[in-house]
PDB file of C-alpha atoms in Angstrom:
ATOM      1  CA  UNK K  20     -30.892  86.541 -17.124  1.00  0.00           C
ATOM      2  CA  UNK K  21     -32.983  87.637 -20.328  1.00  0.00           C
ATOM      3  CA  UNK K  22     -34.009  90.800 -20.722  1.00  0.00           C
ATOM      4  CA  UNK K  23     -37.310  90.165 -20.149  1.00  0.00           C
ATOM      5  CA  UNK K  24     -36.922  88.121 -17.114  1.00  0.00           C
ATOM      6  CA  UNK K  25     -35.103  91.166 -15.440  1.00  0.00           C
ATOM      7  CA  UNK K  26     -38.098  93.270 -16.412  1.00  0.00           C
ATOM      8  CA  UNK K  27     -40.506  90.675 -15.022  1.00  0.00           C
ATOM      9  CA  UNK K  28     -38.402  90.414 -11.806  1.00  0.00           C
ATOM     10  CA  UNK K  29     -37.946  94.211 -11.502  1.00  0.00           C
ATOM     11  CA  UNK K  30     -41.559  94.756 -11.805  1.00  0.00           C
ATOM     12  CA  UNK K  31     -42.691  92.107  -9.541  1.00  0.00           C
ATOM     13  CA  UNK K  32     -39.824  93.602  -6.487  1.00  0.00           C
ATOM     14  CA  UNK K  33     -41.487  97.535  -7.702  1.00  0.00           C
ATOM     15  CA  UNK K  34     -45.149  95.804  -6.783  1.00  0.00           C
ATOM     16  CA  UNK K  35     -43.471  94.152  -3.242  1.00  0.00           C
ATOM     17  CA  UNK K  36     -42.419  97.628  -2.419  1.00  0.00           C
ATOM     18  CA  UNK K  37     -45.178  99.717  -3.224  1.00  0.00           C
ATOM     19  CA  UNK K  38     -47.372  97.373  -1.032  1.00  0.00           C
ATOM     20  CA  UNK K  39     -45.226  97.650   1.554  1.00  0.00           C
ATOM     21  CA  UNK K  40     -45.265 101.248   1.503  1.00  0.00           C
ATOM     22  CA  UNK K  41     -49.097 101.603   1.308  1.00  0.00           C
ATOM     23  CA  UNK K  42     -48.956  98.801   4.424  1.00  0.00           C
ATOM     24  CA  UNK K  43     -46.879 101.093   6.148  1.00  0.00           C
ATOM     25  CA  UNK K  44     -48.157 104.634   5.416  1.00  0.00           C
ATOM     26  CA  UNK K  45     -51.953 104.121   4.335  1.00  0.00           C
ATOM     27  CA  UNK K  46     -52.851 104.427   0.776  1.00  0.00           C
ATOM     28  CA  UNK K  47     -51.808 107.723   1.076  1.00  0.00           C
ATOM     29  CA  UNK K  48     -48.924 109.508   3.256  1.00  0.00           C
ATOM     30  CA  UNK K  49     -51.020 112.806   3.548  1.00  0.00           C
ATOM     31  CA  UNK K  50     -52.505 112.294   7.254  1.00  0.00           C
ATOM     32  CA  UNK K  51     -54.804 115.284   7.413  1.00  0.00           C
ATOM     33  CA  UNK K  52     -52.342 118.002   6.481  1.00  0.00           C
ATOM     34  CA  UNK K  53     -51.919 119.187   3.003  1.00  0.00           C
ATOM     35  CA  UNK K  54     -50.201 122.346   1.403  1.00  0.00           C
ATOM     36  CA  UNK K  55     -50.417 123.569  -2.170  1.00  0.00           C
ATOM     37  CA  UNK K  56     -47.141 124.224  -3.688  1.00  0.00           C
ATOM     38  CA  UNK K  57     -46.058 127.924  -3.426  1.00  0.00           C
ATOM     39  CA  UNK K  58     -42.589 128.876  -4.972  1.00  0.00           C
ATOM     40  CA  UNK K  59     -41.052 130.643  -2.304  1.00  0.00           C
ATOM     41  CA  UNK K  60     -41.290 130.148   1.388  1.00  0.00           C
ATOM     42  CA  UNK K  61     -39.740 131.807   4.314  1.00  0.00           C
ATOM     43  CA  UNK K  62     -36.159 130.044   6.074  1.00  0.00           C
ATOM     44  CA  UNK K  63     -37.471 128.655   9.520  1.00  0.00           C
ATOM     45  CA  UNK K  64     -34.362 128.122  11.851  1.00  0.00           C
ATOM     46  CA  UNK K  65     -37.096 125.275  13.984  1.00  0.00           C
ATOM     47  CA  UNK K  66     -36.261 121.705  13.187  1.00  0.00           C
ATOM     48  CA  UNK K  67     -38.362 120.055  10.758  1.00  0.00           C
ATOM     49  CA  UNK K  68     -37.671 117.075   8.649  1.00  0.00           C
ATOM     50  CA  UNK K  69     -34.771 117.774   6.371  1.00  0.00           C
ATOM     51  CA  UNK K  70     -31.616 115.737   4.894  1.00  0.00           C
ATOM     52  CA  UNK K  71     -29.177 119.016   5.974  1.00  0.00           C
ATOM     53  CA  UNK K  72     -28.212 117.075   9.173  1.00  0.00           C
ATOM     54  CA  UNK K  73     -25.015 115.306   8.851  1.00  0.00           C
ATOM     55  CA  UNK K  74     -26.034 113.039  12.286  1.00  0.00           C
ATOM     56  CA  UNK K  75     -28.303 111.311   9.545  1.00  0.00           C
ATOM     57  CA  UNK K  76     -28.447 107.772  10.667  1.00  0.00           C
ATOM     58  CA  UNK K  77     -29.758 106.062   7.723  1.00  0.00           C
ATOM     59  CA  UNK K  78     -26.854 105.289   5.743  1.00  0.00           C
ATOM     60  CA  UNK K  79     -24.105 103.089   7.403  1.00  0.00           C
ATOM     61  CA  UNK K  80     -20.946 104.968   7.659  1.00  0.00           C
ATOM     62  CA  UNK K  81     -17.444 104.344   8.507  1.00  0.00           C
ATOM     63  CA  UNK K  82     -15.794 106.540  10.986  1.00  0.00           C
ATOM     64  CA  UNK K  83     -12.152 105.675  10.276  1.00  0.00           C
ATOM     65  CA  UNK K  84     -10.290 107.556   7.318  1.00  0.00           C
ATOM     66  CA  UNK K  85      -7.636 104.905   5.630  1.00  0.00           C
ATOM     67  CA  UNK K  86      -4.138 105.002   7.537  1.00  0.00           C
ATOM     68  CA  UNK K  87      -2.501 105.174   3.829  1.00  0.00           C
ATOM     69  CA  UNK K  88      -2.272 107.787   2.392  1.00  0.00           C
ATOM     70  CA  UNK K  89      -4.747 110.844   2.414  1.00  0.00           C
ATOM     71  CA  UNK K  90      -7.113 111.163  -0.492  1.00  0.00           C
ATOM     72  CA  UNK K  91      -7.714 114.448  -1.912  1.00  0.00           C
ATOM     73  CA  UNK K  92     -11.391 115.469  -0.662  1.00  0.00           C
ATOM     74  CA  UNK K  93     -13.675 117.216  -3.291  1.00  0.00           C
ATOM     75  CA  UNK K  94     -16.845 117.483  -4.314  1.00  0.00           C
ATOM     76  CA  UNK K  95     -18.639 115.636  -7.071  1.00  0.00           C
ATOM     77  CA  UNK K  96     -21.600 118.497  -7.696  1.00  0.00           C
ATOM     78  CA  UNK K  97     -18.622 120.632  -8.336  1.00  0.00           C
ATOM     79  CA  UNK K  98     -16.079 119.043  -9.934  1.00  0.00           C
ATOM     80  CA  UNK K  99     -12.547 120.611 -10.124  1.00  0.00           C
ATOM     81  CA  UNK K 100     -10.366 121.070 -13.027  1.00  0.00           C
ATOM     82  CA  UNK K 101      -7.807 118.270 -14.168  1.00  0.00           C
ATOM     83  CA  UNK K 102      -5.022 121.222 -13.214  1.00  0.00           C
ATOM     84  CA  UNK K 103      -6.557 121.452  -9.558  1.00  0.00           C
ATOM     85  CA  UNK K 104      -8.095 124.840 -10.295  1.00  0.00           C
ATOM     86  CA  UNK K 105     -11.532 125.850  -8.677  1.00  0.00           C
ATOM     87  CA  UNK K 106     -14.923 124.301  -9.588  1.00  0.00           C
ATOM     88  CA  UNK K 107     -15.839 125.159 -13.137  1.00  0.00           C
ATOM     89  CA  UNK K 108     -18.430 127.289 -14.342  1.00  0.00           C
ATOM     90  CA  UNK K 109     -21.963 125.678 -14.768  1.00  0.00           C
ATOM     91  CA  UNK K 110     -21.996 122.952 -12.428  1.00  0.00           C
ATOM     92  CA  UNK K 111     -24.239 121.810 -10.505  1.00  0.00           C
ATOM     93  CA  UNK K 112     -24.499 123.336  -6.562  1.00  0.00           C
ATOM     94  CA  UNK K 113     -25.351 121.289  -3.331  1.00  0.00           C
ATOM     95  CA  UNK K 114     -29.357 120.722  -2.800  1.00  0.00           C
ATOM     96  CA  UNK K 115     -30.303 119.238   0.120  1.00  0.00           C
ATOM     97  CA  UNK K 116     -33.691 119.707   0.879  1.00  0.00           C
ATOM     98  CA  UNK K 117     -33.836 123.438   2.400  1.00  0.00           C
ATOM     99  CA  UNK K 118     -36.430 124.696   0.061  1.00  0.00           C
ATOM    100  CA  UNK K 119     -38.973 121.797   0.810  1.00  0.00           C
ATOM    101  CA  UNK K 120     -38.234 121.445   4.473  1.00  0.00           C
ATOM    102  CA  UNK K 121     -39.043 125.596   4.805  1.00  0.00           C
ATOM    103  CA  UNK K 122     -42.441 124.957   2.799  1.00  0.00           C
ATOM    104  CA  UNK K 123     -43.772 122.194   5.008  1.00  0.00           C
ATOM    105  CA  UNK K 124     -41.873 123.754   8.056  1.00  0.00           C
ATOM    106  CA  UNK K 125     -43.847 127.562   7.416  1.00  0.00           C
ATOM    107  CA  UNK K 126     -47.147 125.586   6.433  1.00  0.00           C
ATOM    108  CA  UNK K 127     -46.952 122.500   8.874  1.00  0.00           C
ATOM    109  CA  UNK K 128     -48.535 120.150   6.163  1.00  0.00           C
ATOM    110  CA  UNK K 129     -47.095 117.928   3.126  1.00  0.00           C
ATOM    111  CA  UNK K 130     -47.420 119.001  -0.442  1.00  0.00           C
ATOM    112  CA  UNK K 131     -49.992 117.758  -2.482  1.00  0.00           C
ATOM    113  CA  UNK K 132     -49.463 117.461  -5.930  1.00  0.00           C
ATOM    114  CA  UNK K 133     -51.474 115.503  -8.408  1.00  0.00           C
ATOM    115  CA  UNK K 134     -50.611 113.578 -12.530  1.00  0.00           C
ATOM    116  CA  UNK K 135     -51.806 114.474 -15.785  1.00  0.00           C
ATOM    117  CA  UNK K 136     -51.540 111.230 -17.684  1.00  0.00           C
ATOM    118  CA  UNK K 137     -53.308 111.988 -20.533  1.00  0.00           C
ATOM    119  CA  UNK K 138     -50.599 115.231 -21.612  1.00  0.00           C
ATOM    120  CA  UNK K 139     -47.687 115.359 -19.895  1.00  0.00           C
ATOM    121  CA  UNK K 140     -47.361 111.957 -18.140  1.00  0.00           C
ATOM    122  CA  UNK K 141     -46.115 113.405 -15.084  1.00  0.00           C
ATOM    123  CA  UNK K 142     -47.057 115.755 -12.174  1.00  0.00           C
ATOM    124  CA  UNK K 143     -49.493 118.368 -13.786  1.00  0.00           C
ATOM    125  CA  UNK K 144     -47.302 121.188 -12.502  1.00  0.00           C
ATOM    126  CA  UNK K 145     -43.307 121.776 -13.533  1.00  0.00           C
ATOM    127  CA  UNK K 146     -42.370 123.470 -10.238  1.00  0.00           C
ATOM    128  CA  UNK K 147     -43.747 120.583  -8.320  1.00  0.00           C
ATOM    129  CA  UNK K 148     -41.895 118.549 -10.673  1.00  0.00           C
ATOM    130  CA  UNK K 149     -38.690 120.172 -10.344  1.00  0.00           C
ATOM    131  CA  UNK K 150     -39.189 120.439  -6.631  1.00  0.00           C
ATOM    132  CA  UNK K 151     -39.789 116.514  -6.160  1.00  0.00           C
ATOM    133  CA  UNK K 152     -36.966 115.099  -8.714  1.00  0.00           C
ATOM    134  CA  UNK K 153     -34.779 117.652  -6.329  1.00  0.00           C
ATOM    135  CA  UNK K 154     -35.754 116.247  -3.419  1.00  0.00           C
ATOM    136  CA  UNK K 155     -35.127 112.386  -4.498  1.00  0.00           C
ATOM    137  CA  UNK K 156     -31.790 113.604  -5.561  1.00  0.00           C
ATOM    138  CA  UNK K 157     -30.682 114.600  -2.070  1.00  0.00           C
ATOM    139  CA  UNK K 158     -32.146 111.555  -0.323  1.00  0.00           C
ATOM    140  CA  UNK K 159     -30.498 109.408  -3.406  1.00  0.00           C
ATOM    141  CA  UNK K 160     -26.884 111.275  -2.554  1.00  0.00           C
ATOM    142  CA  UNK K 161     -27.235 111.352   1.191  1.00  0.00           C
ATOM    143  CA  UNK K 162     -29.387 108.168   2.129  1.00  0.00           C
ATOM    144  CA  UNK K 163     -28.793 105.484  -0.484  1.00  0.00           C
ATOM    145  CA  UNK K 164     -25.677 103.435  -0.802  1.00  0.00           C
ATOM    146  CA  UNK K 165     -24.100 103.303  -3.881  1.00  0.00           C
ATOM    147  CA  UNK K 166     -22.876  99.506  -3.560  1.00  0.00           C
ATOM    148  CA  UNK K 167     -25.114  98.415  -6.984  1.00  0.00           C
ATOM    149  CA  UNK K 168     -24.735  99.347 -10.721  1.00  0.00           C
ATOM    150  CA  UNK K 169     -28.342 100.359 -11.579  1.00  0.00           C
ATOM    151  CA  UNK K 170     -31.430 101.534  -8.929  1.00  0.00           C
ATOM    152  CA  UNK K 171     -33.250  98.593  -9.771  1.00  0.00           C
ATOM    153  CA  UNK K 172     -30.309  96.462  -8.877  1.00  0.00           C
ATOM    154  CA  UNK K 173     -30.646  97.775  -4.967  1.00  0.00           C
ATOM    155  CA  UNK K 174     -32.030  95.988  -2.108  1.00  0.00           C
ATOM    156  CA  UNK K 175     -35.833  96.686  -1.196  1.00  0.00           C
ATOM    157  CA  UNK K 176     -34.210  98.484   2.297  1.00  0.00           C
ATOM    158  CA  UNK K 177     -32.120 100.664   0.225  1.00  0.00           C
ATOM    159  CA  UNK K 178     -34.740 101.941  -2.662  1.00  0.00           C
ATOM    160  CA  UNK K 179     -36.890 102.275   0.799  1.00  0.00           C
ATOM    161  CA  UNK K 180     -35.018 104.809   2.203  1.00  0.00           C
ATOM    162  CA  UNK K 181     -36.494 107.382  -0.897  1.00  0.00           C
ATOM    163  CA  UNK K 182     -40.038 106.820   0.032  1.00  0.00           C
ATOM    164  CA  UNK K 183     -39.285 107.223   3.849  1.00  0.00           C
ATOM    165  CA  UNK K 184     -37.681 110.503   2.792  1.00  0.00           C
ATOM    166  CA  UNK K 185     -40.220 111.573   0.368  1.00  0.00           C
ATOM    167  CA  UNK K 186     -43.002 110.728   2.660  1.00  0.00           C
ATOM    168  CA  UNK K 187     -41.725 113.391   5.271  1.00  0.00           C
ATOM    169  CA  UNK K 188     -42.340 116.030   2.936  1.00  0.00           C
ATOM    170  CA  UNK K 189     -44.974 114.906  -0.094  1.00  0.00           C
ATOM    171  CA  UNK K 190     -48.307 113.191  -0.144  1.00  0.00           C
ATOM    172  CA  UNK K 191     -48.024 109.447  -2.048  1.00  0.00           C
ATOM    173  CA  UNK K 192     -50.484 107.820  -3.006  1.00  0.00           C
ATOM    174  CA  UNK K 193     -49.642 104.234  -3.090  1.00  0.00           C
ATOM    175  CA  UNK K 194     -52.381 102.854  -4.391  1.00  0.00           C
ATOM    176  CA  UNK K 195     -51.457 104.498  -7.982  1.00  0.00           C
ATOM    177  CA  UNK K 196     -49.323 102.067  -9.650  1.00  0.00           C
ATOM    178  CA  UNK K 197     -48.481 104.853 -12.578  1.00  0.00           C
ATOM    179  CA  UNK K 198     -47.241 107.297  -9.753  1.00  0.00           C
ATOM    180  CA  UNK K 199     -45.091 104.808  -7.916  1.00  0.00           C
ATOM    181  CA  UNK K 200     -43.863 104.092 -11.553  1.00  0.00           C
ATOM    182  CA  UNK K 201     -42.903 107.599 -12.335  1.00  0.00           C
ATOM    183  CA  UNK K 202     -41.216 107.969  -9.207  1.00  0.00           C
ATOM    184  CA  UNK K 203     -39.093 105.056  -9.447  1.00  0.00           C
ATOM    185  CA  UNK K 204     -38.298 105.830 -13.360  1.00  0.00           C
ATOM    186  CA  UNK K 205     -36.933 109.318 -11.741  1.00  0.00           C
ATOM    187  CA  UNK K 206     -35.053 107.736  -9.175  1.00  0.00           C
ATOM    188  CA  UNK K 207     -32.883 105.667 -11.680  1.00  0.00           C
ATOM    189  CA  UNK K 208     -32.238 108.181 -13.497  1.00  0.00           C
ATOM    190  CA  UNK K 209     -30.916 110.433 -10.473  1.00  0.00           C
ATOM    191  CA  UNK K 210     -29.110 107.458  -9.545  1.00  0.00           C
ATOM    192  CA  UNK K 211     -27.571 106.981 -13.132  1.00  0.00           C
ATOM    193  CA  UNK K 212     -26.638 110.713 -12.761  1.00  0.00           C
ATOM    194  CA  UNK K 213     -25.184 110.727  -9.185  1.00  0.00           C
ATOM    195  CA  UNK K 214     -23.310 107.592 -10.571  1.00  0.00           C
ATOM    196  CA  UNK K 215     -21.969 109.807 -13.607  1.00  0.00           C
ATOM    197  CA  UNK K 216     -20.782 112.509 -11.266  1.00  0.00           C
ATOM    198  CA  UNK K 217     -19.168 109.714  -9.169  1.00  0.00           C
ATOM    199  CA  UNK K 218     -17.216 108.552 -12.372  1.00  0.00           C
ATOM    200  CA  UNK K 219     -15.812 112.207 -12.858  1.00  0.00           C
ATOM    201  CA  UNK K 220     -14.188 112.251  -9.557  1.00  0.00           C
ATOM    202  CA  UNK K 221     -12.521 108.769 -10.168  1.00  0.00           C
ATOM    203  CA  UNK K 222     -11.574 109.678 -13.732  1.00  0.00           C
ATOM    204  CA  UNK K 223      -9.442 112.363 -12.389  1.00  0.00           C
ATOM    205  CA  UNK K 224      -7.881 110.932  -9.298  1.00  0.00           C
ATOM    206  CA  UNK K 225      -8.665 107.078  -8.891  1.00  0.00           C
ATOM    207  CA  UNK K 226      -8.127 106.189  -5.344  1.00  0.00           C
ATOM    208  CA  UNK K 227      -6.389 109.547  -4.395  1.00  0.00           C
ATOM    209  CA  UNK K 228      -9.663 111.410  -4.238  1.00  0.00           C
ATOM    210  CA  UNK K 229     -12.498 111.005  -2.737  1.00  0.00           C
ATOM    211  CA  UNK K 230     -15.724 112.858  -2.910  1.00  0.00           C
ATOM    212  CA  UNK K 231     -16.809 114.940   0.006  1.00  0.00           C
ATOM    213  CA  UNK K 232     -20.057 113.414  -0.016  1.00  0.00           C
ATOM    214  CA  UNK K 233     -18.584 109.760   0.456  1.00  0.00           C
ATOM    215  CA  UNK K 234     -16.226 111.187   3.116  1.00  0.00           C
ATOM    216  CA  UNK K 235     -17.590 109.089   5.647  1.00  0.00           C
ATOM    217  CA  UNK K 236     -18.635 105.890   3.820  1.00  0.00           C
ATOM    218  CA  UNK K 237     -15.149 104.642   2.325  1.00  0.00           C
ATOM    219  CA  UNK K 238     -17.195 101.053   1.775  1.00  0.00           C
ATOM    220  CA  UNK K 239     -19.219 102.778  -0.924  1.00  0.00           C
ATOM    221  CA  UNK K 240     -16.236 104.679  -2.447  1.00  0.00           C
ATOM    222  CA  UNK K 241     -13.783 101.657  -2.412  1.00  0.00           C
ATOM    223  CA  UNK K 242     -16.831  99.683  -4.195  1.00  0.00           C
ATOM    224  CA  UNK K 243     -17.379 102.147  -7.050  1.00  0.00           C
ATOM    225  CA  UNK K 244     -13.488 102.384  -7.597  1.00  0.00           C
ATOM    226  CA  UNK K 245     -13.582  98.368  -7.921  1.00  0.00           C
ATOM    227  CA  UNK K 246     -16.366  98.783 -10.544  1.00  0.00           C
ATOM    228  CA  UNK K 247     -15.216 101.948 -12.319  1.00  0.00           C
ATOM    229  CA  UNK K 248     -11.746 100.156 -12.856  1.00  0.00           C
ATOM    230  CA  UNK K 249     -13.639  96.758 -14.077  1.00  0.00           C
ATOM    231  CA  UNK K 250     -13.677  95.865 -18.078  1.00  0.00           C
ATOM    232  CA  UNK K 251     -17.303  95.763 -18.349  1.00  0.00           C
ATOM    233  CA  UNK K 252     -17.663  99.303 -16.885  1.00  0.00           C
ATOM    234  CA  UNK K 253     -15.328 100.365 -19.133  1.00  0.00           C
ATOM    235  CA  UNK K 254     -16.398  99.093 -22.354  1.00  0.00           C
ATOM    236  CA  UNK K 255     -19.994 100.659 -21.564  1.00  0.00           C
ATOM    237  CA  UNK K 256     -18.450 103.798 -20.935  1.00  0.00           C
ATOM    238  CA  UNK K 257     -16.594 103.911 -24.468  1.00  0.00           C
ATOM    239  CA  UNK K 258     -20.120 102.703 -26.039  1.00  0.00           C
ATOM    240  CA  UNK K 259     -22.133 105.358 -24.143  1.00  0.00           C
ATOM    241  CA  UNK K 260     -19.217 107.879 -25.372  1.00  0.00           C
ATOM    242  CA  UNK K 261     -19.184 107.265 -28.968  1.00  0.00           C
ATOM    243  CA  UNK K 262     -23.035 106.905 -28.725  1.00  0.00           C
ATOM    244  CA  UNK K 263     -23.233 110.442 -27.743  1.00  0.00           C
ATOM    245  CA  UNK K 264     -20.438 111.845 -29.929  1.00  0.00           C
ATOM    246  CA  UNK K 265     -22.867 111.069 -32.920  1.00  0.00           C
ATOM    247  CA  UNK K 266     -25.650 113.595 -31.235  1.00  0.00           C
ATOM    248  CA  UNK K 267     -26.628 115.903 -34.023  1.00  0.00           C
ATOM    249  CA  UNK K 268     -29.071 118.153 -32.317  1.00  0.00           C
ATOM    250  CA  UNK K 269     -27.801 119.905 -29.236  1.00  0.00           C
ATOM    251  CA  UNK K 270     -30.546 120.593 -26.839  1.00  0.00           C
ATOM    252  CA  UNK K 271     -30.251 124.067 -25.191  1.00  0.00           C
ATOM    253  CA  UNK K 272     -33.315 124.901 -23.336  1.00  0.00           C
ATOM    254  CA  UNK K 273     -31.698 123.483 -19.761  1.00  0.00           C
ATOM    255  CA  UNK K 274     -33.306 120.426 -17.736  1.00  0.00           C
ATOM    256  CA  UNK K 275     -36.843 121.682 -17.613  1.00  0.00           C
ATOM    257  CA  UNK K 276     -38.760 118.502 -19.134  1.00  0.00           C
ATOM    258  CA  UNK K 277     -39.795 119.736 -23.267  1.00  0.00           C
ATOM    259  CA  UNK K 278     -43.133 118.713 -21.894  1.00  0.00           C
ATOM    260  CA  UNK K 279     -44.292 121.352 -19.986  1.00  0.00           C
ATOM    261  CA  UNK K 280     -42.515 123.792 -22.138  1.00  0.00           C
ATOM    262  CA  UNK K 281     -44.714 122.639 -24.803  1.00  0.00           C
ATOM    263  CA  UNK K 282     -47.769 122.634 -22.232  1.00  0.00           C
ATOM    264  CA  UNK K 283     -47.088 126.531 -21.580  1.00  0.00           C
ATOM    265  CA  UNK K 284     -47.016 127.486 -25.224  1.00  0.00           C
ATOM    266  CA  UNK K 285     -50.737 125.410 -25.646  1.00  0.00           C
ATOM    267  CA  UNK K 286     -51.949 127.150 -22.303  1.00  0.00           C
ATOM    268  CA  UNK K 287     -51.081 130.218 -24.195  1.00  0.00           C
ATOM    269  CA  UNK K 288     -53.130 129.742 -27.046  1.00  0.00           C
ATOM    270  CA  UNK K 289     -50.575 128.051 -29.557  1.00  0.00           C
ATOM    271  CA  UNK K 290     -52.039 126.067 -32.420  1.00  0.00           C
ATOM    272  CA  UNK K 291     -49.004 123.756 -32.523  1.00  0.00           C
ATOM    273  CA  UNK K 292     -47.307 123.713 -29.720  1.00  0.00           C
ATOM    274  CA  UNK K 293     -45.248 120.920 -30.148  1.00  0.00           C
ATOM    275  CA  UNK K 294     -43.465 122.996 -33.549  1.00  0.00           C
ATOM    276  CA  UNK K 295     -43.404 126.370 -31.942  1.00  0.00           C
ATOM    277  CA  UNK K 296     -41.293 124.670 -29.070  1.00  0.00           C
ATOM    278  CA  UNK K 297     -38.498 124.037 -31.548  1.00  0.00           C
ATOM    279  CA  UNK K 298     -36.365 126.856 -32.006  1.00  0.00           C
ATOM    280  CA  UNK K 299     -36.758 127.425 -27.956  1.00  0.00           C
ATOM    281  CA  UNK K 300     -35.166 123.959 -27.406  1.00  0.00           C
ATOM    282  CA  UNK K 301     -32.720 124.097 -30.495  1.00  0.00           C
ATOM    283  CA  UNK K 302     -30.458 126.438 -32.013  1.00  0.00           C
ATOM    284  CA  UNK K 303     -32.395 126.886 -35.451  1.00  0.00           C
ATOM    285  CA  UNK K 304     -28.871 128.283 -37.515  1.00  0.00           C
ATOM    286  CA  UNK K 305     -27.315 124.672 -36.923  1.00  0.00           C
ATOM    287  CA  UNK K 306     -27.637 122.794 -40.269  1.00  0.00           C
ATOM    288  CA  UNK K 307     -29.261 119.934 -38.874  1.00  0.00           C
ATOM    289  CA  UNK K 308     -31.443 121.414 -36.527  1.00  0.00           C
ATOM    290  CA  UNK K 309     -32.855 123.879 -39.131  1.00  0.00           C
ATOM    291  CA  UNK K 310     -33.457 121.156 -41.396  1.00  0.00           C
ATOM    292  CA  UNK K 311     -35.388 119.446 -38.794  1.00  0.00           C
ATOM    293  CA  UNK K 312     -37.264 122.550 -37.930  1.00  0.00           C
ATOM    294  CA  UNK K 313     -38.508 122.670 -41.788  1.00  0.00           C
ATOM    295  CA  UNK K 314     -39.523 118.896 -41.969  1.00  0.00           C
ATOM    296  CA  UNK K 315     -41.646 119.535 -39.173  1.00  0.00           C
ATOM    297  CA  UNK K 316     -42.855 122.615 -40.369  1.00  0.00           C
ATOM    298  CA  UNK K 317     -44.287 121.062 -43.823  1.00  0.00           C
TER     299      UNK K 317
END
């Protein structure tokens, strides 16, 4: 299919989805309980909705292990060493959901966060930000099947499951089409991600591991090994790798979006915000970034 025939048909399925949501939860998923973002909330041990129960019964899983063999178990948020060693340093821990199920478990409403399109083109605050692309990481991980190559590519049931999730915890509005945009653009890239640290585990072991968090759904694994071994998998991932081998700027100022960093710098006054960020997000001695910094500066 043409390019933009995939576009046309992966907007049109976005629209069939949205609608459906708003049928189902109202224009809006608030109800009459709201909650502004704080960044800390007390650890409630009452039930409330989370994704830290492992009786989830969202995602279909298979209760029998293989009879062959017996794949080595790990974990792809922390990946282990070719040699076997322990999880290396910098990787990325487990999430799954406590901080957002304590906030609406201590206030007993949904967060409500709200857009600045005009600046940052995203939710107005980075916390909430961080908070929500966390959130649709867990559900992605522990909800979704990971039987398709792209998010776009899933069935409306499975890209479902992340707005039943989010609506336990967030207030959607459904009727804004740029929101339920934004939210979908995150979700493929978490899904490209989760995909990525999928990969890892299969580039070290194949078949004879198995991530921890597929223990249960050998379906999805046995899929992805299928489509990790396949030629056309394979010739992306050289592309993507040589692609990103020619990088001459290495960006050091971790996954906070460069948006809001440049929004804090104009909230405090700077007159060009969007220079003084430099040397915060690159190292200013590299030759190429410090050649950069002095176009920009002239």
């Amino acid at each position: 299919m043409p390019v933009l025939g995939k576009r046309k048909a992966r907007e049109e399925a976005e629209e069939r989805l949205r609608l459906e949501c708003a049928q189902q939860y109202g224009s809006s998923s608030a109800g009459s309980n709201t909650a502004t973002l704080t960044t800390t909330a007390p650890s409630l041990a009452e039930s409330a909705p989370s994704l830290t129960d492992d009786d989830d019964e969202s995602v279909t899983r298979v209760s029998e292990t293989p009879s062959e063999g017996a794949p080595r178990v790990v974990s792809a948020r922390q990946k282990p060493k070719k040699s076997g060693g322990p999880p290396q340093k910098g990787n990325r821990g487990v999430v799954n959901c406590s901080k957002v199920s304590d906030i609406v478990k201590s206030t007993g409403k949904k967060i409500d966060f709200d857009f600045d399109w005009e600046f940052i083109d995203g939710p107005r605050n980075s916390d909430v930000c961080s908070l929500f692309v966390n959130t649709v990481g867990s559900i992605i991980r522990k909800r979704v099947a990971m039987k398709k190559e792209s998010w776009y590519d899933l069935d409306k049931e499975e890209r479902k499951k992340l707005f039943d999730g989010l609506t336990c915890f967030f207030i959607i509005d459904f009727n804004d089409i740029k929101a339920i945009k934004w939210i979908n653009k995150r979700a493929a890239s978490v899904f490209r991600e989760w995909k990525h640290d999928l990969s890892e585990i299969h580039k070290l072991g194949g078949r004879d591991m198995i991530p921890e968090e597929l223990l249960h759904r050998w379906d999805e694994w046995e899929w992805l090994c299928t489509h990790f071994d396949s030629d056309k998998y394979k010739r992306r991932s050289v592309a993507n790798s040589s692609n990103r081998g020619k990088k001459e700027l290495e960006h050091r100022s971790g996954r906070k979006p460069l948006i809001y960093r440049v929004a804090e710098l104009r909230d405090k006054g700077a007159s060009l915000p969007v220079v003084d960020v430099y040397p915060v997000t690159y190292d200013i001695n590299q030759p190429k970034a410090a050649e950069h910094y002095v176009s920009i500066n002239t």
